[in-house]
Tab-separated table of C-alpha atoms and ligand atoms in Angstrom:
chain	number	residue	atom	x	y	z
A	3	UNK	CA	-19.488	-9.659	19.292
A	4	UNK	CA	-18.554	-7.325	16.471
A	5	UNK	CA	-19.112	-8.389	12.909
A	6	UNK	CA	-16.697	-6.645	10.558
A	7	UNK	CA	-17.238	-6.682	6.790
A	8	UNK	CA	-14.112	-6.330	4.702
A	9	UNK	CA	-14.220	-5.236	1.080
A	10	UNK	CA	-11.408	-7.251	-0.492
A	11	UNK	CA	-10.148	-10.741	0.309
A	12	UNK	CA	-6.431	-10.649	-0.442
A	13	UNK	CA	-3.544	-11.168	1.937
A	14	UNK	CA	-4.239	-7.946	3.828
A	15	UNK	CA	-7.615	-9.317	4.926
A	16	UNK	CA	-6.132	-12.795	5.466
A	17	UNK	CA	-3.613	-11.367	7.922
A	18	UNK	CA	-6.471	-10.011	10.055
A	19	UNK	CA	-7.582	-13.574	10.797
A	20	UNK	CA	-5.552	-14.206	13.948
A	21	UNK	CA	-6.242	-10.733	15.332
A	22	UNK	CA	-9.979	-11.225	14.780
A	23	UNK	CA	-9.915	-14.454	16.820
A	24	UNK	CA	-7.951	-12.752	19.581
A	25	UNK	CA	-10.391	-9.831	19.729
A	26	UNK	CA	-13.504	-11.997	19.419
A	27	UNK	CA	-14.471	-10.355	16.143
A	28	UNK	CA	-16.108	-12.096	13.164
A	29	UNK	CA	-14.881	-11.268	9.679
A	30	UNK	CA	-17.161	-11.324	6.643
A	31	UNK	CA	-15.488	-10.799	3.297
A	32	UNK	CA	-16.486	-9.512	-0.135
A	33	UNK	CA	-14.097	-10.822	-2.761
A	34	UNK	CA	-14.426	-12.188	-6.299
A	35	UNK	CA	-12.786	-15.599	-6.119
A	36	UNK	CA	-13.079	-18.622	-3.846
A	37	UNK	CA	-9.280	-18.923	-4.162
A	38	UNK	CA	-8.608	-15.507	-2.594
A	39	UNK	CA	-6.510	-15.818	0.581
A	40	UNK	CA	-8.998	-14.400	3.097
A	41	UNK	CA	-11.759	-16.854	2.183
A	42	UNK	CA	-10.051	-19.374	4.481
A	43	UNK	CA	-10.284	-17.145	7.557
A	44	UNK	CA	-13.702	-15.574	6.905
A	45	UNK	CA	-16.825	-16.535	8.842
A	46	UNK	CA	-18.671	-15.907	5.621
A	47	UNK	CA	-17.753	-14.724	2.138
A	48	UNK	CA	-19.903	-12.971	-0.420
A	49	UNK	CA	-18.389	-13.517	-3.842
A	50	UNK	CA	-18.282	-10.421	-6.021
A	51	UNK	CA	-15.793	-7.869	-7.290
A	52	UNK	CA	-14.874	-5.208	-4.722
A	53	UNK	CA	-16.734	-2.496	-6.656
A	54	UNK	CA	-20.014	-4.469	-6.746
A	55	UNK	CA	-22.157	-2.318	-4.474
A	56	UNK	CA	-25.258	-4.512	-4.678
A	57	UNK	CA	-23.209	-7.192	-2.949
A	58	UNK	CA	-21.800	-4.723	-0.437
A	59	UNK	CA	-25.394	-3.913	0.507
A	60	UNK	CA	-25.964	-7.599	1.277
A	61	UNK	CA	-22.704	-7.691	3.252
A	62	UNK	CA	-23.653	-4.564	5.200
A	63	UNK	CA	-26.903	-6.159	6.412
A	64	UNK	CA	-24.861	-8.859	8.149
A	65	UNK	CA	-22.220	-6.559	9.697
A	66	UNK	CA	-21.819	-3.846	12.325
A	67	UNK	CA	-19.158	-2.040	10.340
A	68	UNK	CA	-17.620	-2.203	6.861
A	69	UNK	CA	-13.944	-1.572	6.174
A	70	UNK	CA	-11.545	-1.847	3.249
A	71	UNK	CA	-8.674	-4.064	2.280
A	72	UNK	CA	-8.748	-2.730	-1.246
A	73	UNK	CA	-9.535	0.843	-2.178
A	74	UNK	CA	-10.518	0.301	-5.804
A	75	UNK	CA	-14.167	0.703	-4.885
A	76	UNK	CA	-17.025	2.739	-6.326
A	77	UNK	CA	-17.323	5.570	-3.811
A	78	UNK	CA	-20.322	7.245	-5.470
A	79	UNK	CA	-22.369	4.070	-5.316
A	80	UNK	CA	-21.188	3.250	-1.777
A	81	UNK	CA	-22.205	6.699	-0.568
A	82	UNK	CA	-25.849	5.747	-1.149
A	83	UNK	CA	-25.369	2.992	1.443
A	84	UNK	CA	-23.579	5.353	3.814
A	85	UNK	CA	-26.457	7.810	3.545
A	86	UNK	CA	-28.829	4.954	4.399
A	87	UNK	CA	-26.926	4.417	7.640
A	88	UNK	CA	-24.288	1.808	6.787
A	89	UNK	CA	-21.257	2.390	9.009
A	90	UNK	CA	-18.045	2.600	6.983
A	91	UNK	CA	-14.758	2.939	8.833
A	92	UNK	CA	-12.894	4.876	7.623
A	93	UNK	CA	-15.816	7.007	6.388
A	94	UNK	CA	-16.023	7.346	2.613
A	95	UNK	CA	-15.137	11.043	2.905
A	96	UNK	CA	-11.703	9.983	4.177
A	97	UNK	CA	-11.097	8.034	0.963
A	98	UNK	CA	-12.571	10.570	-1.469
A	99	UNK	CA	-9.470	12.756	-1.959
A	100	UNK	CA	-7.113	9.771	-2.127
A	101	UNK	CA	-8.262	7.402	-4.857
A	102	UNK	CA	-7.084	9.601	-7.724
A	103	UNK	CA	-3.320	10.196	-7.440
A	104	UNK	CA	-3.605	13.745	-8.799
A	105	UNK	CA	-6.350	14.683	-6.330
A	106	UNK	CA	-4.349	13.000	-3.576
A	107	UNK	CA	-1.289	15.135	-4.390
A	108	UNK	CA	-3.504	18.272	-4.406
A	109	UNK	CA	-5.000	17.336	-1.019
A	110	UNK	CA	-1.570	16.789	0.553
A	111	UNK	CA	-0.192	20.018	-0.931
A	112	UNK	CA	-3.217	22.017	0.260
A	113	UNK	CA	-2.697	20.572	3.731
A	114	UNK	CA	0.824	21.993	3.655
A	115	UNK	CA	2.522	18.586	3.461
A	116	UNK	CA	5.678	18.261	1.316
A	117	UNK	CA	5.111	16.525	-2.062
A	118	UNK	CA	7.085	16.311	-5.327
A	119	UNK	CA	6.269	18.996	-7.931
A	120	UNK	CA	3.403	17.677	-10.098
A	121	UNK	CA	0.683	18.559	-12.590
A	122	UNK	CA	-2.225	16.849	-14.334
A	123	UNK	CA	-1.327	15.876	-17.895
A	124	UNK	CA	-4.873	15.804	-19.314
A	125	UNK	CA	-5.433	19.533	-19.506
A	126	UNK	CA	-2.180	19.976	-21.419
A	127	UNK	CA	-2.899	17.152	-23.834
A	128	UNK	CA	-6.245	18.754	-24.575
A	129	UNK	CA	-4.571	22.125	-25.051
A	130	UNK	CA	-4.174	23.455	-28.578
A	131	UNK	CA	-0.769	24.826	-27.621
A	132	UNK	CA	1.691	21.934	-27.205
A	133	UNK	CA	4.394	24.413	-26.141
A	134	UNK	CA	2.515	24.792	-22.822
A	135	UNK	CA	3.227	21.162	-22.018
A	136	UNK	CA	6.800	21.571	-23.182
A	137	UNK	CA	7.485	24.449	-20.841
A	138	UNK	CA	5.728	22.688	-17.962
A	139	UNK	CA	7.940	19.616	-18.401
A	140	UNK	CA	11.033	21.745	-18.899
A	141	UNK	CA	10.279	23.316	-15.508
A	142	UNK	CA	10.560	19.856	-13.935
A	143	UNK	CA	13.366	18.628	-16.223
A	144	UNK	CA	13.708	15.064	-17.540
A	145	UNK	CA	13.486	12.446	-16.219
A	146	UNK	CA	9.902	12.905	-15.083
A	147	UNK	CA	7.492	10.335	-13.678
A	148	UNK	CA	4.256	9.580	-15.502
A	149	UNK	CA	1.550	8.016	-13.316
A	150	UNK	CA	-1.930	6.743	-14.038
A	151	UNK	CA	-4.235	8.742	-11.825
A	152	UNK	CA	-6.318	5.708	-10.897
A	153	UNK	CA	-5.899	2.032	-10.126
A	154	UNK	CA	-2.108	1.985	-9.976
A	155	UNK	CA	-0.441	-0.430	-7.578
A	156	UNK	CA	2.921	-2.178	-7.281
A	157	UNK	CA	4.321	0.152	-9.915
A	158	UNK	CA	1.612	-0.703	-12.479
A	159	UNK	CA	0.854	2.583	-14.167
A	160	UNK	CA	4.079	4.307	-13.018
A	161	UNK	CA	6.677	5.088	-15.705
A	162	UNK	CA	10.005	6.875	-15.500
A	163	UNK	CA	10.205	9.016	-18.633
A	164	UNK	CA	13.623	10.028	-19.914
A	165	UNK	CA	12.725	12.179	-22.926
A	166	UNK	CA	9.951	13.358	-25.265
A	167	UNK	CA	10.126	10.241	-27.404
A	168	UNK	CA	9.523	7.927	-24.439
A	169	UNK	CA	6.660	10.111	-23.194
A	170	UNK	CA	5.041	9.888	-26.616
A	171	UNK	CA	5.715	6.147	-26.778
A	172	UNK	CA	4.143	5.539	-23.366
A	173	UNK	CA	1.064	7.614	-24.113
A	174	UNK	CA	0.589	5.873	-27.479
A	175	UNK	CA	1.035	2.464	-25.833
A	176	UNK	CA	-1.603	3.274	-23.222
A	177	UNK	CA	-4.135	4.678	-25.655
A	178	UNK	CA	-3.844	1.568	-27.844
A	179	UNK	CA	-5.076	-0.571	-24.928
A	180	UNK	CA	-8.830	-1.239	-24.944
A	181	UNK	CA	-9.492	1.149	-22.043
A	182	UNK	CA	-6.508	3.356	-22.793
A	183	UNK	CA	-8.457	6.314	-24.132
A	184	UNK	CA	-10.039	6.994	-20.773
A	185	UNK	CA	-6.750	6.771	-18.856
A	186	UNK	CA	-5.636	10.035	-17.351
A	187	UNK	CA	-2.235	10.838	-15.942
A	188	UNK	CA	-0.260	13.079	-13.726
A	189	UNK	CA	3.352	14.020	-14.302
A	190	UNK	CA	5.714	14.734	-11.458
A	191	UNK	CA	9.349	15.446	-10.844
A	192	UNK	CA	11.638	12.443	-10.569
A	193	UNK	CA	12.927	12.484	-6.997
A	194	UNK	CA	16.526	11.202	-6.834
A	195	UNK	CA	15.843	9.849	-3.365
A	196	UNK	CA	18.503	8.535	-1.029
A	197	UNK	CA	16.037	6.200	0.694
A	198	UNK	CA	12.369	5.356	0.577
A	199	UNK	CA	10.581	5.394	3.914
A	200	UNK	CA	7.132	4.491	5.186
A	201	UNK	CA	5.046	4.824	8.302
A	202	UNK	CA	1.956	3.007	9.518
A	203	UNK	CA	-0.434	5.158	11.512
A	204	UNK	CA	-3.736	4.394	13.211
A	205	UNK	CA	-6.551	6.623	14.455
A	206	UNK	CA	-9.351	5.548	16.777
A	207	UNK	CA	-13.001	6.618	17.005
A	208	UNK	CA	-11.911	8.828	19.924
A	209	UNK	CA	-9.379	10.567	17.670
A	210	UNK	CA	-6.391	8.973	19.380
A	211	UNK	CA	-3.529	8.675	16.850
A	212	UNK	CA	-0.631	6.229	17.200
A	213	UNK	CA	2.302	5.665	14.868
A	214	UNK	CA	4.613	2.718	14.305
A	215	UNK	CA	8.364	3.161	13.919
A	216	UNK	CA	9.332	4.703	10.571
A	217	UNK	CA	10.731	2.012	8.270
A	218	UNK	CA	12.951	1.928	5.204
A	219	UNK	CA	11.395	0.260	2.172
A	220	UNK	CA	13.401	-1.031	-0.768
A	221	UNK	CA	11.698	-1.328	-4.133
A	222	UNK	CA	12.878	-3.116	-7.239
A	223	UNK	CA	11.139	-2.332	-10.503
A	224	UNK	CA	8.756	-0.279	-8.381
A	225	UNK	CA	7.657	-3.276	-6.311
A	226	UNK	CA	8.465	-3.501	-2.598
A	227	UNK	CA	11.122	-6.139	-1.945
A	228	UNK	CA	12.260	-5.411	1.623
A	229	UNK	CA	11.373	-3.413	4.694
A	230	UNK	CA	13.866	-2.571	7.446
A	231	UNK	CA	12.467	-1.520	10.822
A	232	UNK	CA	13.295	0.934	12.214
A	233	UNK	CA	14.793	3.128	9.473
A	234	UNK	CA	18.210	4.605	10.217
A	235	UNK	CA	17.142	8.246	10.174
A	236	UNK	CA	17.563	11.169	12.554
A	237	UNK	CA	15.188	11.757	15.461
A	238	UNK	CA	14.114	14.996	13.755
A	239	UNK	CA	13.265	13.191	10.516
A	240	UNK	CA	11.262	10.564	12.437
A	241	UNK	CA	9.405	13.328	14.307
A	242	UNK	CA	8.682	15.144	11.048
A	243	UNK	CA	7.233	11.977	9.494
A	244	UNK	CA	5.120	11.213	12.584
A	245	UNK	CA	3.783	14.776	12.439
A	246	UNK	CA	2.885	14.344	8.742
A	247	UNK	CA	1.036	11.130	9.588
A	248	UNK	CA	-0.906	12.743	12.427
A	249	UNK	CA	-1.800	15.830	10.399
A	250	UNK	CA	-3.115	13.684	7.567
A	251	UNK	CA	-5.195	11.271	9.648
A	252	UNK	CA	-6.656	14.073	11.759
A	253	UNK	CA	-7.471	16.129	8.687
A	254	UNK	CA	-9.300	13.209	7.052
A	255	UNK	CA	-10.765	12.100	10.408
A	256	UNK	CA	-9.713	8.580	9.610
A	257	UNK	CA	-10.796	5.650	11.737
A	258	UNK	CA	-8.448	2.753	11.006
A	259	UNK	CA	-4.907	2.178	9.749
A	260	UNK	CA	-3.224	4.013	6.863
A	261	UNK	CA	0.209	3.485	5.308
A	262	UNK	CA	2.221	6.472	4.094
A	263	UNK	CA	5.125	6.132	1.664
A	264	UNK	CA	7.789	8.821	1.577
A	265	UNK	CA	11.057	9.816	-0.078
A	266	UNK	CA	14.118	10.975	1.844
A	267	UNK	CA	16.442	13.070	-0.339
A	268	UNK	CA	20.231	13.282	-0.055
A	269	UNK	CA	19.930	16.680	1.669
A	270	UNK	CA	17.607	15.205	4.309
A	271	UNK	CA	14.313	16.493	2.894
A	272	UNK	CA	11.163	14.383	3.362
A	273	UNK	CA	8.489	14.224	0.624
A	274	UNK	CA	5.236	12.255	0.723
A	275	UNK	CA	4.940	9.859	-2.209
A	276	UNK	CA	1.726	7.966	-1.636
A	277	UNK	CA	-1.052	7.251	0.847
A	278	UNK	CA	-2.531	3.763	1.206
A	279	UNK	CA	-5.923	4.146	2.941
A	280	UNK	CA	-5.625	0.713	4.585
A	281	UNK	CA	-3.057	-1.649	6.061
A	282	UNK	CA	0.089	-1.754	3.951
A	283	UNK	CA	2.966	-4.000	2.896
A	284	UNK	CA	5.412	-1.710	4.706
A	285	UNK	CA	3.681	-2.722	7.969
A	286	UNK	CA	3.826	-6.504	7.627
A	287	UNK	CA	6.806	-6.610	10.004
A	288	UNK	CA	4.418	-5.534	12.804
A	289	UNK	CA	2.873	-9.040	12.834
A	290	UNK	CA	5.979	-10.526	14.402
A	291	UNK	CA	8.016	-7.529	15.515
A	292	UNK	CA	5.534	-5.274	17.348
A	293	UNK	CA	3.356	-5.502	20.439
A	294	UNK	CA	0.249	-4.960	18.294
A	295	UNK	CA	0.208	-5.777	14.580
A	296	UNK	CA	-1.160	-3.298	12.049
A	297	UNK	CA	-3.940	-5.844	11.356
A	298	UNK	CA	-5.029	-6.048	14.986
A	299	UNK	CA	-4.727	-2.275	15.232
A	300	UNK	CA	-7.004	-1.775	12.247
A	301	UNK	CA	-9.642	-4.083	13.728
A	302	UNK	CA	-9.314	-2.389	17.129
A	303	UNK	CA	-9.860	1.002	15.498
A	304	UNK	CA	-12.832	0.067	13.317
A	305	UNK	CA	-14.513	-1.821	16.175
A	306	UNK	CA	-14.217	1.221	18.433
A	307	UNK	CA	-11.743	-0.415	20.840
A	308	UNK	CA	-8.783	1.411	22.381
A	309	UNK	CA	-5.604	1.257	20.302
A	310	UNK	CA	-2.732	-1.117	21.131
A	311	UNK	CA	0.950	-0.505	21.831
A	312	UNK	CA	2.957	0.035	18.625
A	313	UNK	CA	6.417	-0.604	20.119
A	314	UNK	CA	8.894	-3.018	18.549
A	315	UNK	CA	9.517	-6.160	20.621
A	316	UNK	CA	13.064	-6.537	19.284
A	317	UNK	CA	15.707	-3.911	18.491
A	318	UNK	CA	15.042	-4.293	14.780
A	319	UNK	CA	13.462	-6.462	12.095
A	320	UNK	CA	13.678	-7.074	8.388
A	321	UNK	CA	10.759	-8.156	6.188
A	322	UNK	CA	11.327	-9.729	2.789
A	323	UNK	CA	8.523	-10.190	0.278
A	324	UNK	CA	8.350	-13.548	-1.488
A	325	UNK	CA	7.458	-12.384	-4.982
A	326	UNK	CA	6.454	-14.694	-7.814
A	327	UNK	CA	9.133	-15.065	-10.492
A	328	UNK	CA	7.344	-17.439	-12.884
A	329	UNK	CA	3.886	-18.582	-13.885
A	330	UNK	CA	3.268	-21.746	-11.922
A	331	UNK	CA	0.953	-23.608	-9.580
A	332	UNK	CA	3.755	-24.729	-7.290
A	333	UNK	CA	3.407	-24.294	-3.536
A	334	UNK	CA	7.208	-23.923	-3.230
A	335	UNK	CA	7.320	-26.293	-0.292
A	336	UNK	CA	11.036	-27.043	-0.378
A	337	UNK	CA	12.004	-23.355	-0.557
A	338	UNK	CA	9.667	-22.644	2.342
A	339	UNK	CA	11.262	-25.445	4.367
A	340	UNK	CA	14.686	-23.910	3.769
A	341	UNK	CA	13.405	-20.476	4.753
A	342	UNK	CA	12.055	-21.919	8.001
A	343	UNK	CA	15.631	-22.812	8.960
A	344	UNK	CA	16.783	-19.175	8.893
A	345	UNK	CA	17.245	-18.225	12.581
A	346	UNK	CA	14.417	-16.073	14.031
A	347	UNK	CA	12.490	-16.205	10.753
A	348	UNK	CA	8.684	-16.001	10.703
A	349	UNK	CA	7.190	-17.180	7.409
A	350	UNK	CA	3.781	-16.064	6.185
A	351	UNK	CA	2.527	-17.918	3.111
A	352	UNK	CA	-0.668	-16.471	1.646
A	353	UNK	CA	-1.876	-19.748	0.141
A	354	UNK	CA	-2.354	-18.399	-3.383
A	355	UNK	CA	-2.908	-21.170	-5.883
A	356	UNK	CA	-1.116	-19.473	-8.739
A	357	UNK	CA	2.223	-17.760	-8.986
A	358	UNK	CA	2.919	-15.010	-11.515
A	359	UNK	CA	5.979	-12.777	-11.882
A	360	UNK	CA	5.807	-9.985	-9.299
A	361	UNK	CA	2.817	-11.445	-7.423
A	362	UNK	CA	3.078	-11.241	-3.649
A	363	UNK	CA	2.947	-14.890	-2.508
A	364	UNK	CA	4.183	-14.499	1.048
A	365	UNK	CA	6.719	-12.773	3.230
A	366	UNK	CA	9.384	-13.559	5.810
A	367	UNK	CA	10.189	-11.421	8.834
A	368	UNK	CA	13.409	-11.911	10.778
A	369	UNK	CA	13.921	-10.295	14.187
A	370	UNK	CA	17.426	-8.957	14.944
A	371	UNK	CA	18.944	-8.573	18.399
A	372	UNK	CA	20.650	-5.314	17.419
A	373	UNK	CA	20.023	-2.473	14.997
A	374	UNK	CA	22.173	-2.639	11.882
A	375	UNK	CA	21.082	-1.788	8.367
A	376	UNK	CA	23.964	-3.823	6.938
A	377	UNK	CA	23.010	-6.897	8.977
A	378	UNK	CA	19.360	-6.524	7.903
A	379	UNK	CA	20.367	-6.304	4.244
A	380	UNK	CA	22.630	-9.366	4.593
A	381	UNK	CA	19.709	-11.368	6.042
A	382	UNK	CA	17.432	-10.176	3.236
A	383	UNK	CA	20.009	-11.281	0.673
A	384	UNK	CA	20.263	-14.714	2.308
A	385	UNK	CA	16.473	-15.101	2.169
A	386	UNK	CA	16.332	-13.959	-1.450
A	387	UNK	CA	19.131	-16.413	-2.335
A	388	UNK	CA	16.922	-19.232	-1.025
A	389	UNK	CA	13.749	-17.929	-2.646
A	390	UNK	CA	14.780	-16.761	-6.116
A	391	UNK	CA	16.356	-19.241	-8.527
A	392	UNK	CA	19.969	-18.297	-9.243
B	418	LIG	P1	2.281	2.409	-6.847
B	418	LIG	O1	0.996	3.042	-6.479
B	418	LIG	O2	2.190	1.592	-8.078
B	418	LIG	O3	2.977	1.726	-5.693
B	418	LIG	P2	4.161	4.574	-6.513
B	418	LIG	O4	3.802	5.971	-6.795
B	418	LIG	O5	4.278	4.203	-5.071
B	418	LIG	O6	3.202	3.612	-7.304
B	418	LIG	O7	5.535	4.257	-7.223
B	418	LIG	C1	6.187	3.014	-7.098
B	418	LIG	C2	7.685	3.253	-6.963
B	418	LIG	O8	8.167	4.012	-8.091
B	418	LIG	C3	8.095	4.066	-5.747
B	418	LIG	O9	8.197	3.265	-4.610
B	418	LIG	C4	9.428	4.609	-6.210
B	418	LIG	O10	10.447	3.640	-6.092
B	418	LIG	C5	9.186	4.897	-7.672
B	418	LIG	N1	8.707	6.303	-7.831
B	418	LIG	C6	7.427	6.721	-7.805
B	418	LIG	N2	7.344	8.061	-7.938
B	418	LIG	C7	8.604	8.516	-8.041
B	418	LIG	C8	9.201	9.816	-8.185
B	418	LIG	N3	8.455	10.912	-8.298
B	418	LIG	N4	10.541	9.887	-8.229
B	418	LIG	C9	11.323	8.774	-8.163
B	418	LIG	N5	10.838	7.529	-8.031
B	418	LIG	C10	9.493	7.389	-7.973
């Protein structure tokens, strides 16, 4: 029996529950609140924030391997445990270049992978010559994208900047927050993408790498709303994205699942936007639509098992996030009952006790018997019409 410790107890850990049972693996969770979704599926939970390393040390004593559901950890402090022999999968070195978005961009660029043009804002803000910043931004041309280097997720910390005044406004707004002074940023070109794409990729302890079908993701206000699998792209584009995924996971010697978000431009160019060093929202469709889910795959990888088949079990699928749209303690039972009547729909409700605007409360995946982007979008719209108040 393998005992797997997971740092983080949100829905990504919760969705490993069924796979753990199937594989005969026990899950032990470190998470701050007894209301976090994965508490219900864990054999044992240690309650503490994900960056509390003293607690991780306690967790590690009970487990064969430690993995991550949440990457906002304290790598320096965790490395003491790794040096003492705690087995982290992926190894901490695989996360080190990724947690800061600027360093992540540098790592991808140095690996020869295509990324948007970018630079770190801090050194220019510190510069005594403001014209340096001006010429750097003029090289990119407005709009540009301002991103917090750390702790951004679901669009938090990502701002589309149209002109100098809004850049100044955003920087002033951030520095007036209690922790704002320490915030550091990168600036990158705004990519007028045609589509956003993503790929889930897994690597085993034996360095076997498998990829899932490339998907299209649709964001609203920088939060993922829908995922269409597979994406309608050319075979060459799919091969290019699979190659990017393999290069990255081999270079970092990852053991486990990563999600990679990409842009596809109107002239067919692929650019990497972001790496999630864990299972990812763009792979939730795999629970119902693939031979092996990304959650099972991650457990297989970190336990040292052989990897599973990543093929789709239906010609296509569409996943729709159920995002909070109000502050409430409702369990939305009647909406969920209506969603259950959508043909071929699989509903996953994370059991969160509080809804807030933008919070991921659940998702629905519908399997389609043919591949059609238009049909997938129509199904997504029908689901959203049930979920969101008109
Ligand atoms: P987060 O880590 O918060 O998810 P992302 O970098 O993935 O932040 O950005 C969230 C969304 O913002 C993206 O999915 C995309 O829609 C938009 N976005 C981010 N960077 C750019 C860019 N350089 N050009 C255009 N849109 C962008």
